[in-house]
Amino acid sequence: MTATATTVGDLFAVIERRPALAIDADLTVEKDGTAFAVRGYGDLVAVDLPSLGAALELWRDRPVDGPDAAAALDAAGLTAELRVRGAPVARLGADAVPSGLAERLGLGPLELLVDGLLLALTPRRE
């Protein structure tokens, strides 16, 4: 018998009854001409983008609002980490500790990682 969710609350109830998810993925995704890597490591999904601008664009165009995405990830026991050139800049979901700065900037329940943001803003030497 398959459970059917009719509201977001029902969906969370169904997710909470399921065993913890483990993600094992190694993908390259392209959106609007920008390629980025998506890798899954158990309960962490890392999205690595080539620039901070690409990360902001992806966040603006997300299909689900930040609070809803955070709640769904948390209910599934998953964390999404946004990286720029390998430096973690933000986390969302189960292991994220939302920052007041992100809320004030209108970014939603994100954990901003200041060290990673500084690295992302630093020009690379080629």
mmCIF file of C-alpha atoms in Angstrom:
data_model
loop_
_atom_site.group_PDB
_atom_site.id
_atom_site.type_symbol
_atom_site.label_atom_id
_atom_site.label_comp_id
_atom_site.label_asym_id
_atom_site.label_seq_id
_atom_site.Cartn_x
_atom_site.Cartn_y
_atom_site.Cartn_z
ATOM 1 C CA MET A 1 0.000 0.000 0.000
ATOM 2 C CA THR A 2 1.380 3.403 -0.997
ATOM 3 C CA ALA A 3 0.821 6.440 1.215
ATOM 4 C CA THR A 4 -0.465 9.515 -0.584
ATOM 5 C CA ALA A 5 0.342 13.008 0.690
ATOM 6 C CA THR A 6 -2.267 15.715 0.101
ATOM 7 C CA THR A 7 -0.593 18.554 2.030
ATOM 8 C CA VAL A 8 2.976 19.532 2.819
ATOM 9 C CA GLY A 9 2.368 18.369 6.398
ATOM 10 C CA ASP A 10 1.256 14.963 5.099
ATOM 11 C CA LEU A 11 4.399 14.779 2.948
ATOM 12 C CA PHE A 12 6.617 15.487 5.959
ATOM 13 C CA ALA A 13 4.759 12.849 7.992
ATOM 14 C CA VAL A 14 5.393 10.277 5.228
ATOM 15 C CA ILE A 15 9.078 11.264 5.004
ATOM 16 C CA GLU A 16 9.561 11.070 8.777
ATOM 17 C CA ARG A 17 8.276 7.486 8.820
ATOM 18 C CA ARG A 18 10.821 6.367 6.243
ATOM 19 C CA PRO A 19 14.332 5.189 7.105
ATOM 20 C CA ALA A 20 17.162 7.708 6.710
ATOM 21 C CA LEU A 21 18.243 8.356 3.141
ATOM 22 C CA ALA A 22 21.777 7.926 1.886
ATOM 23 C CA ILE A 23 22.807 9.672 -1.317
ATOM 24 C CA ASP A 24 25.561 8.329 -3.569
ATOM 25 C CA ALA A 25 25.882 10.549 -6.626
ATOM 26 C CA ASP A 26 28.472 12.028 -8.945
ATOM 27 C CA LEU A 27 26.775 14.195 -11.566
ATOM 28 C CA THR A 28 27.582 17.085 -13.841
ATOM 29 C CA VAL A 29 24.573 19.333 -14.368
ATOM 30 C CA GLU A 30 24.206 22.202 -16.814
ATOM 31 C CA LYS A 31 21.767 25.055 -16.301
ATOM 32 C CA ASP A 32 21.585 27.996 -18.664
ATOM 33 C CA GLY A 33 25.064 27.228 -20.006
ATOM 34 C CA THR A 34 26.699 26.916 -16.573
ATOM 35 C CA ALA A 35 28.030 23.467 -15.702
ATOM 36 C CA PHE A 36 28.344 22.416 -12.076
ATOM 37 C CA ALA A 37 29.006 19.254 -10.106
ATOM 38 C CA VAL A 38 26.552 17.533 -7.769
ATOM 39 C CA ARG A 39 28.008 14.900 -5.487
ATOM 40 C CA GLY A 40 26.301 12.861 -2.798
ATOM 41 C CA TYR A 41 28.132 11.541 0.240
ATOM 42 C CA GLY A 42 25.660 9.682 2.456
ATOM 43 C CA ASP A 43 23.542 12.385 4.084
ATOM 44 C CA LEU A 44 25.333 15.308 2.337
ATOM 45 C CA VAL A 45 24.637 16.569 -1.173
ATOM 46 C CA ALA A 46 27.331 18.998 -2.362
ATOM 47 C CA VAL A 47 26.633 21.368 -5.264
ATOM 48 C CA ASP A 48 29.864 22.909 -6.580
ATOM 49 C CA LEU A 49 29.528 25.969 -8.817
ATOM 50 C CA PRO A 50 32.184 27.877 -10.767
ATOM 51 C CA SER A 51 31.406 31.325 -9.290
ATOM 52 C CA LEU A 52 29.517 33.117 -6.542
ATOM 53 C CA GLY A 53 27.320 34.703 -9.227
ATOM 54 C CA ALA A 54 26.320 31.243 -10.492
ATOM 55 C CA ALA A 55 25.514 30.201 -6.908
ATOM 56 C CA LEU A 56 23.278 33.253 -6.374
ATOM 57 C CA GLU A 57 21.543 32.653 -9.707
ATOM 58 C CA LEU A 58 20.868 29.014 -8.800
ATOM 59 C CA TRP A 59 19.483 30.087 -5.389
ATOM 60 C CA ARG A 60 17.200 32.710 -7.007
ATOM 61 C CA ASP A 61 15.857 30.197 -9.557
ATOM 62 C CA ARG A 62 15.287 27.346 -7.085
ATOM 63 C CA PRO A 63 12.006 25.496 -7.623
ATOM 64 C CA VAL A 64 11.186 25.377 -3.878
ATOM 65 C CA ASP A 65 11.316 28.222 -1.339
ATOM 66 C CA GLY A 66 14.219 28.106 1.127
ATOM 67 C CA PRO A 67 12.101 27.316 4.216
ATOM 68 C CA ASP A 68 10.285 24.495 2.394
ATOM 69 C CA ALA A 69 13.527 23.058 1.001
ATOM 70 C CA ALA A 70 15.192 23.266 4.419
ATOM 71 C CA ALA A 71 12.246 21.535 6.086
ATOM 72 C CA ALA A 72 12.120 18.764 3.464
ATOM 73 C CA LEU A 73 15.875 18.150 3.692
ATOM 74 C CA ASP A 74 15.716 18.180 7.490
ATOM 75 C CA ALA A 75 12.795 15.718 7.534
ATOM 76 C CA ALA A 76 14.757 13.382 5.253
ATOM 77 C CA GLY A 77 17.917 13.740 7.375
ATOM 78 C CA LEU A 78 19.828 15.338 4.482
ATOM 79 C CA THR A 79 22.012 18.421 4.195
ATOM 80 C CA ALA A 80 22.712 20.344 0.982
ATOM 81 C CA GLU A 81 25.993 22.236 0.809
ATOM 82 C CA LEU A 82 26.574 24.935 -1.769
ATOM 83 C CA ARG A 83 30.220 25.278 -2.807
ATOM 84 C CA VAL A 84 32.001 27.755 -5.039
ATOM 85 C CA ARG A 85 35.173 26.393 -6.639
ATOM 86 C CA GLY A 86 35.329 23.783 -3.870
ATOM 87 C CA ALA A 87 34.889 26.226 -0.973
ATOM 88 C CA PRO A 88 31.704 25.624 1.062
ATOM 89 C CA VAL A 89 29.679 28.866 1.209
ATOM 90 C CA ALA A 90 26.274 27.755 2.537
ATOM 91 C CA ARG A 91 24.383 24.801 4.020
ATOM 92 C CA LEU A 92 20.701 23.992 4.123
ATOM 93 C CA GLY A 93 18.885 21.139 5.852
ATOM 94 C CA ALA A 94 19.526 18.728 8.710
ATOM 95 C CA ASP A 95 23.059 19.763 9.746
ATOM 96 C CA ALA A 96 22.727 23.465 8.905
ATOM 97 C CA VAL A 97 22.615 26.117 11.623
ATOM 98 C CA PRO A 98 20.714 29.010 9.971
ATOM 99 C CA SER A 99 22.414 32.377 10.325
ATOM 100 C CA GLY A 100 20.725 35.636 11.228
ATOM 101 C CA LEU A 101 22.633 37.352 8.412
ATOM 102 C CA ALA A 102 21.088 35.049 5.802
ATOM 103 C CA GLU A 103 17.613 35.758 7.191
ATOM 104 C CA ARG A 104 18.229 39.532 7.136
ATOM 105 C CA LEU A 105 19.457 39.286 3.534
ATOM 106 C CA GLY A 106 16.251 37.457 2.591
ATOM 107 C CA LEU A 107 18.066 34.213 1.769
ATOM 108 C CA GLY A 108 15.986 32.057 4.101
ATOM 109 C CA PRO A 109 17.176 29.399 6.545
ATOM 110 C CA LEU A 110 20.742 29.094 5.247
ATOM 111 C CA GLU A 111 23.903 28.592 7.226
ATOM 112 C CA LEU A 112 26.380 31.011 5.675
ATOM 113 C CA LEU A 113 30.009 29.909 5.909
ATOM 114 C CA VAL A 114 32.020 33.134 6.065
ATOM 115 C CA ASP A 115 35.427 31.536 5.423
ATOM 116 C CA GLY A 116 34.111 29.880 2.280
ATOM 117 C CA LEU A 117 32.446 33.104 1.143
ATOM 118 C CA LEU A 118 35.762 34.937 1.491
ATOM 119 C CA LEU A 119 37.527 32.230 -0.531
ATOM 120 C CA ALA A 120 34.795 32.416 -3.188
ATOM 121 C CA LEU A 121 35.295 36.179 -3.478
ATOM 122 C CA THR A 122 39.084 35.864 -3.793
ATOM 123 C CA PRO A 123 40.285 35.906 -7.408
ATOM 124 C CA ARG A 124 42.011 32.732 -8.527
ATOM 125 C CA ARG A 125 45.488 32.742 -9.930
ATOM 126 C CA GLU A 126 45.662 30.666 -13.080
#
